[in-house]
C-alpha cells in the first residue's frame, strides 16, 4: 500500500503511541481531580502545555487544548465574535472549519489571486468599508489542498491599519511539519493546530490564544482550560500529540529537505509524462518555495478525479482529490474556484500528499500508476490531448 494522503491524516508516530499508553493504563486519573493519580495527569498536561507553547511561540498559559482543528477554528471564530460582537472576515480558501462559522455569523470573505494569496488591496478595502467593526480576521498559514503558504506579516500590517481593533487568527493545521509556526505566526493572536496532521492521534488539537484575548466559551462546564474550553481534557491524546510535535520540530529541517525532494520528483515526473496537466499555483519554471514540502497538487484535463482515485486505489495508491470531507463526496473545490480555476479543470484535480512514512517506493509507484490511470480515463471519454506538457500554473 502506498499512502499518499498525509494531508488528510498521518499515521501515528511510535513516540506518540508510547507516550499515550501509560495515560490509558496506569496514569488514567482525571486531570481536574485532587488525588495522586489526578495530580499526575495534571502534571502531564502542564508539561504538554509547555512543549506545545514552545512549538507555537506562545506562553504555556496561552495553550487551550481542544478536540482537534475543527474545534480550534470554531472556538477562534465563535469565541471572539461571541465575546466582542462585530464582524468576522476570512479568506476564500479557508478550510470549512473556518469558512462555515464565519459565513454562519454573516461575516465577510476576502478573495485570493491566482496564486492562492490574499489580495491585500481588496482585504484593506473590505476591512475599511465593513458596515460594523471587524473583530476577527482569519487567514490560514498553509492551504490544505494546494499547499500554498500565506505570508502572514503583510496581512497583519493591513489589519493594523484598517481594522486596528481586530484579532488575527491563523489555521496552522497543515503547517507544523513544514513551517516554523512559531516564527511564521509570531504576528498572529490565535493559532489552530491538529495532532493527526503531524503524527498524533485524531480528535485532539490546540488553539493558542494570546494573553488579553477573551473568548466566549462554546460549551459551559467545569472550568477546564481556564474556562475557555470546558470539558475533561483528552489527556492521553494531548500527551501523544505533544510527543509527536517534539519529534516533528526536532527533525523538521531534515524532513523538509527529504520530503520536498520526493515531492519534486513526483510532481516533475507527472508533469513531464502526462500532457495537459496543470500544477496549482506554480508558474512554469518556478520552484515550489511558495508551498509546503509535502503537497503535489495537479489537475488533469479531460478526467474526473473520482474515477482517477478509484483506479489509483486498485493500484494500492491512497490519495485525495481535494480536502477530505465527512461524506467523501467530491464537490468542486471552493479553493480552486477562488483561485479562478474553471469547474471542468478543477474536477480533474489530484492531491498527493507525503509525510513521515513516505519513501522513494511510494513516489515510484505513483509515477507508474497515475499516467496509466489518466490515459485510461481519457481514452474512455475520447479525450484528445493537445500534446502540451504544461506546468504553467494555470490552476
Ligand atoms: N483546518 C485545516 C487546514 C485542515 O486541513 C483540517 C483537516 O483536514 C482542519 C482544519 C480540521 O481539523 P480536524 O480534522 O482536526 O478537525
XYZ file of C-alpha atoms and ligand atoms in Angstrom:
411
model
C 0.000 0.000 0.000
C 1.248 3.473 -0.900
C -0.233 6.066 1.403
C -0.117 9.476 -0.275
C -2.799 11.205 1.769
C -0.873 12.616 4.733
C -2.676 15.956 4.437
C -5.893 14.124 5.309
C -4.347 12.308 8.258
C -0.936 10.911 9.177
C -0.046 7.525 10.650
C 0.524 7.940 14.401
C 4.219 8.160 15.274
C 5.550 5.396 17.561
C 6.716 8.035 20.105
C 3.132 9.251 20.311
C 1.788 5.743 20.917
C 4.432 5.139 23.597
C 3.593 8.418 25.316
C -0.101 7.666 25.254
C -0.083 4.125 26.652
C 0.599 4.909 30.339
C -2.123 7.567 30.277
C -4.591 4.901 29.148
C -3.498 2.222 31.593
C -1.772 3.401 34.775
C -1.926 7.241 34.824
C -5.594 7.430 33.916
C -6.716 9.951 36.526
C -8.969 12.877 35.653
C -6.647 15.921 35.463
C -9.188 18.014 37.396
C -9.254 15.658 40.411
C -7.441 16.016 43.741
C -5.681 12.687 44.402
C -2.294 11.384 43.344
C -3.437 9.923 40.010
C -5.254 13.113 39.111
C -2.273 15.268 40.060
C -0.048 13.110 37.930
C -2.360 13.538 34.903
C -2.476 17.276 35.552
C 1.322 17.439 35.657
C 1.422 15.651 32.286
C -0.878 18.340 30.908
C 1.388 21.067 32.313
C 4.388 19.507 30.574
C 2.396 19.171 27.357
C 1.353 22.813 27.598
C 4.994 23.876 27.815
C 6.042 21.843 24.782
C 3.120 22.960 22.639
C 3.699 26.577 23.716
C 7.308 26.379 22.558
C 6.213 24.804 19.261
C 3.797 27.658 18.599
C 5.828 30.509 20.067
C 3.378 31.351 22.856
C 3.243 31.126 26.658
C 2.103 27.843 28.301
C -0.940 29.658 29.748
C -1.955 30.619 26.214
C -2.475 26.991 25.154
C -6.086 25.757 25.041
C -6.437 22.034 24.347
C -9.313 21.175 22.016
C -10.762 18.147 20.252
C -8.882 18.997 17.054
C -8.597 21.541 14.278
C -12.304 21.983 13.669
C -12.986 22.819 17.301
C -9.963 25.133 17.494
C -11.127 27.024 14.388
C -14.736 27.230 15.579
C -13.634 28.384 19.022
C -11.493 31.111 17.466
C -14.288 32.472 15.273
C -17.296 31.968 17.548
C -15.305 32.695 20.710
C -14.039 36.074 19.523
C -17.294 37.220 17.919
C -19.247 35.906 20.925
C -17.082 37.943 23.295
C -16.706 41.138 21.249
C -19.512 41.269 18.686
C -18.651 42.803 15.332
C -17.849 41.071 12.081
C -15.554 38.153 11.217
C -13.549 38.138 7.988
C -11.765 35.160 6.442
C -10.090 34.297 3.163
C -11.965 32.460 0.434
C -9.611 29.453 0.622
C -10.108 28.649 4.316
C -10.970 25.128 5.425
C -14.701 24.680 6.043
C -13.949 24.714 9.789
C -13.309 28.470 9.434
C -15.429 29.324 6.406
C -18.658 27.840 7.772
C -18.653 29.613 11.161
C -17.649 32.915 9.527
C -20.437 32.641 6.958
C -22.898 31.441 9.590
C -22.215 34.635 11.554
C -22.784 36.777 8.451
C -19.049 37.504 8.070
C -17.123 38.634 5.021
C -14.951 36.565 2.696
C -11.775 38.042 1.198
C -10.793 36.887 -2.303
C -7.432 35.419 -3.309
C -5.451 35.786 -6.530
C -4.479 33.050 -9.000
C -1.554 32.060 -6.790
C -3.901 31.499 -3.855
C -2.693 34.546 -1.931
C -4.994 37.021 -0.234
C -5.319 40.172 -2.304
C -4.097 42.760 0.204
C -5.726 45.725 -1.512
C -9.122 44.056 -1.604
C -8.694 42.967 2.022
C -7.875 46.545 3.015
C -10.994 47.806 1.237
C -13.120 45.063 2.834
C -11.893 45.982 6.331
C -12.193 49.722 5.711
C -15.727 49.601 4.324
C -17.290 46.965 6.643
C -20.592 48.250 7.988
C -19.742 47.048 11.521
C -16.340 46.971 13.219
C -14.273 43.934 12.190
C -13.379 41.890 15.298
C -11.577 38.914 13.754
C -9.600 38.209 10.601
C -8.759 34.570 9.862
C -6.246 33.554 7.190
C -4.680 30.106 7.065
C -0.912 29.602 7.081
C -0.773 26.725 4.568
C -3.661 25.619 2.418
C -4.753 22.009 2.776
C -5.438 21.455 -0.939
C -2.743 23.340 -2.828
C -0.165 23.627 -0.030
C 0.284 27.345 -0.742
C 1.901 29.184 2.178
C 0.403 32.554 3.039
C 2.817 35.234 4.312
C 1.013 36.470 7.430
C 3.031 39.571 8.294
C 1.699 41.710 5.394
C -1.839 40.752 6.406
C -1.120 41.878 9.983
C 0.017 45.245 8.606
C -3.270 45.650 6.702
C -5.299 44.642 9.777
C -3.432 47.098 11.993
C -4.091 49.899 9.551
C -7.700 49.239 8.537
C -9.179 47.263 11.473
C -6.881 48.021 14.398
C -9.274 46.517 16.929
C -9.422 43.127 15.199
C -7.630 39.994 16.356
C -5.807 37.835 13.817
C -6.347 34.065 13.691
C -4.450 31.562 11.589
C -5.341 27.964 10.878
C -1.916 26.295 11.004
C -3.399 22.784 10.899
C -1.381 21.755 7.805
C 1.767 23.589 8.812
C 3.580 22.209 11.845
C 5.662 19.625 9.938
C 6.713 22.024 7.191
C 6.802 25.554 8.567
C 8.354 27.109 11.676
C 4.937 28.070 13.003
C 6.361 29.982 15.984
C 8.167 32.331 13.582
C 5.565 32.481 10.804
C 2.716 33.167 13.230
C 4.590 35.496 15.598
C 2.353 38.335 14.360
C -0.833 36.345 14.992
C -3.132 36.347 18.049
C -4.794 32.926 17.711
C -3.293 29.748 16.183
C -5.034 26.413 15.461
C -3.247 23.071 15.117
C -4.458 19.474 14.987
C -2.494 16.422 16.145
C -3.486 13.982 13.407
C -1.792 16.116 10.766
C 1.630 15.650 12.366
C 1.726 12.126 13.696
C -0.521 12.418 16.733
C -3.935 10.817 17.179
C -7.213 12.131 15.786
C -9.533 14.169 17.975
C -7.016 16.410 19.715
C -5.583 19.829 18.930
C -4.725 23.257 20.253
C -5.985 26.779 19.962
C -3.248 29.153 21.123
C -4.839 32.329 22.497
C -2.545 35.234 23.309
C -2.964 36.726 26.755
C -5.513 39.523 26.904
C -7.870 37.973 24.344
C -11.176 36.862 25.827
C -13.173 34.071 24.217
C -16.828 33.291 24.799
C -16.763 29.543 25.618
C -18.617 27.258 23.231
C -19.760 24.918 25.970
C -20.244 25.625 29.646
C -18.987 23.253 32.296
C -16.264 22.593 34.833
C -13.932 25.480 34.025
C -11.147 23.456 32.388
C -8.626 25.337 30.224
C -9.351 28.460 32.322
C -12.980 28.281 31.252
C -12.042 28.783 27.596
C -12.787 25.155 26.737
C -14.867 23.337 29.295
C -14.819 19.550 29.413
C -12.387 16.931 30.698
C -9.208 17.126 28.651
C -8.215 14.199 26.441
C -5.042 13.648 28.466
C -3.807 10.560 26.549
C -4.337 12.337 23.239
C -2.694 15.529 24.461
C 0.404 13.721 25.700
C 0.640 11.786 22.415
C 0.208 14.987 20.393
C 2.994 16.615 22.364
C 5.407 13.736 21.810
C 4.654 13.903 18.076
C 5.155 17.683 17.997
C 8.508 17.431 19.791
C 9.717 14.816 17.296
C 8.480 16.847 14.320
C 10.218 20.011 15.451
C 13.478 18.255 16.282
C 13.710 16.742 12.793
C 11.880 19.380 10.800
C 14.701 20.874 8.738
C 15.980 17.471 7.536
C 12.474 16.190 6.877
C 11.561 19.248 4.776
C 14.600 18.559 2.614
C 13.890 14.825 2.305
C 10.177 15.169 1.567
C 10.455 18.137 -0.805
C 12.910 16.139 -2.927
C 10.430 13.264 -3.103
C 7.569 15.642 -3.860
C 9.511 17.459 -6.590
C 10.451 14.180 -8.272
C 6.802 13.146 -8.144
C 5.390 16.429 -9.476
C 8.067 16.912 -12.136
C 7.708 13.312 -13.268
C 3.933 13.528 -13.642
C 4.104 16.905 -15.408
C 6.671 15.506 -17.827
C 4.739 12.353 -18.700
C 1.086 13.449 -18.704
C 0.120 16.056 -21.286
C -2.436 18.771 -20.446
C -1.573 18.718 -16.774
C -1.516 21.816 -14.588
C 0.134 22.326 -11.232
C -1.685 24.634 -8.862
C -0.029 27.940 -8.068
C 3.352 27.072 -9.586
C 4.157 29.179 -12.662
C 6.176 27.469 -15.415
C 9.826 27.154 -14.472
C 9.270 28.333 -10.894
C 10.316 26.326 -7.868
C 7.805 25.340 -5.222
C 9.087 27.570 -2.442
C 5.572 29.024 -2.114
C 4.264 25.625 -0.988
C 4.704 23.301 1.948
C 7.090 20.453 1.135
C 4.652 17.562 1.134
C 1.906 18.506 -1.321
C 1.807 17.684 -5.015
C -1.408 19.160 -6.376
C -2.174 18.685 -10.063
C -5.190 18.967 -12.340
C -5.548 16.802 -15.428
C -7.717 17.994 -18.293
C -10.436 15.652 -19.529
C -10.895 13.435 -16.464
C -12.916 13.245 -13.255
C -10.942 12.805 -10.056
C -13.448 10.405 -8.533
C -12.734 7.867 -11.275
C -8.994 8.538 -11.001
C -8.996 7.877 -7.246
C -10.870 4.630 -7.859
C -8.260 3.411 -10.358
C -5.384 4.528 -8.132
C -6.780 2.652 -5.178
C -6.806 -0.509 -7.299
C -3.074 0.112 -7.698
C -2.740 0.456 -3.900
C -2.334 4.243 -4.027
C -4.347 6.198 -1.471
C -4.830 9.862 -2.396
C -7.433 12.641 -2.404
C -8.976 14.996 -4.894
C -9.431 17.992 -2.671
C -9.775 18.047 1.089
C -11.423 15.059 2.713
C -14.860 15.877 3.946
C -17.123 13.711 6.025
C -19.239 12.454 3.139
C -16.277 11.669 0.912
C -18.266 13.460 -1.795
C -16.224 15.234 -4.413
C -17.822 18.664 -4.530
C -15.993 21.129 -6.740
C -13.208 22.660 -4.699
C -14.008 26.125 -3.324
C -10.252 26.683 -3.051
C -9.615 26.174 -6.773
C -12.743 28.176 -7.643
C -11.448 31.077 -5.524
C -8.156 30.896 -7.457
C -10.028 31.264 -10.737
C -9.718 27.636 -11.872
C -12.589 26.582 -14.128
C -15.002 23.941 -12.912
C -14.021 21.384 -15.553
C -10.330 21.532 -14.808
C -10.959 21.571 -11.043
C -12.998 18.382 -11.476
C -9.816 16.603 -12.589
C -7.621 17.541 -9.644
C -5.484 15.204 -7.568
C -3.728 15.843 -4.256
C -0.841 13.515 -3.481
C 0.445 14.396 -0.020
C 3.570 12.935 1.553
C 4.723 12.646 5.137
C 6.988 10.986 7.641
C 6.394 7.437 6.369
C 6.725 8.323 2.664
C 9.524 6.672 0.684
C 11.006 6.665 -2.815
C 8.986 3.493 -3.468
C 5.736 5.426 -2.892
C 6.832 8.018 -5.435
C 7.866 5.336 -7.947
C 4.501 3.622 -7.557
C 2.614 6.881 -8.200
C 4.850 7.739 -11.158
C 3.874 4.404 -12.700
C 0.191 4.350 -11.789
C -1.037 7.921 -12.325
C -0.057 8.315 -16.016
C -1.609 4.953 -16.862
C -4.823 5.772 -14.991
C -5.159 9.224 -16.573
C -4.547 7.776 -20.054
C -7.160 5.086 -19.479
C -9.775 7.607 -18.342
C -9.022 9.934 -21.236
C -9.330 7.031 -23.698
C -12.659 6.159 -22.194
C -14.128 9.629 -22.843
C -12.347 10.064 -26.185
C -10.257 12.985 -24.921
C -7.646 14.080 -27.462
C -4.661 15.636 -25.740
C -3.326 18.878 -27.081
C 0.115 17.342 -26.613
C 1.306 20.161 -24.398
C 3.484 19.490 -21.370
C 2.188 22.236 -19.183
C 3.358 23.098 -15.722
C 2.134 26.602 -16.343
C 0.369 27.080 -13.064
C -2.884 27.550 -14.936
C -4.662 26.149 -11.912
N -8.075 23.105 9.010
C -7.368 22.548 8.017
C -6.483 23.406 7.169
C -7.430 21.167 7.798
O -6.728 20.620 6.808
C -8.271 20.392 8.635
C -8.409 18.934 8.399
O -8.432 18.483 7.265
C -8.978 21.028 9.665
C -8.862 22.384 9.820
C -9.859 20.260 10.593
O -9.076 19.603 11.550
P -9.631 18.298 12.326
O -9.650 17.197 11.315
O -8.642 18.073 13.409
O -10.975 18.639 12.839
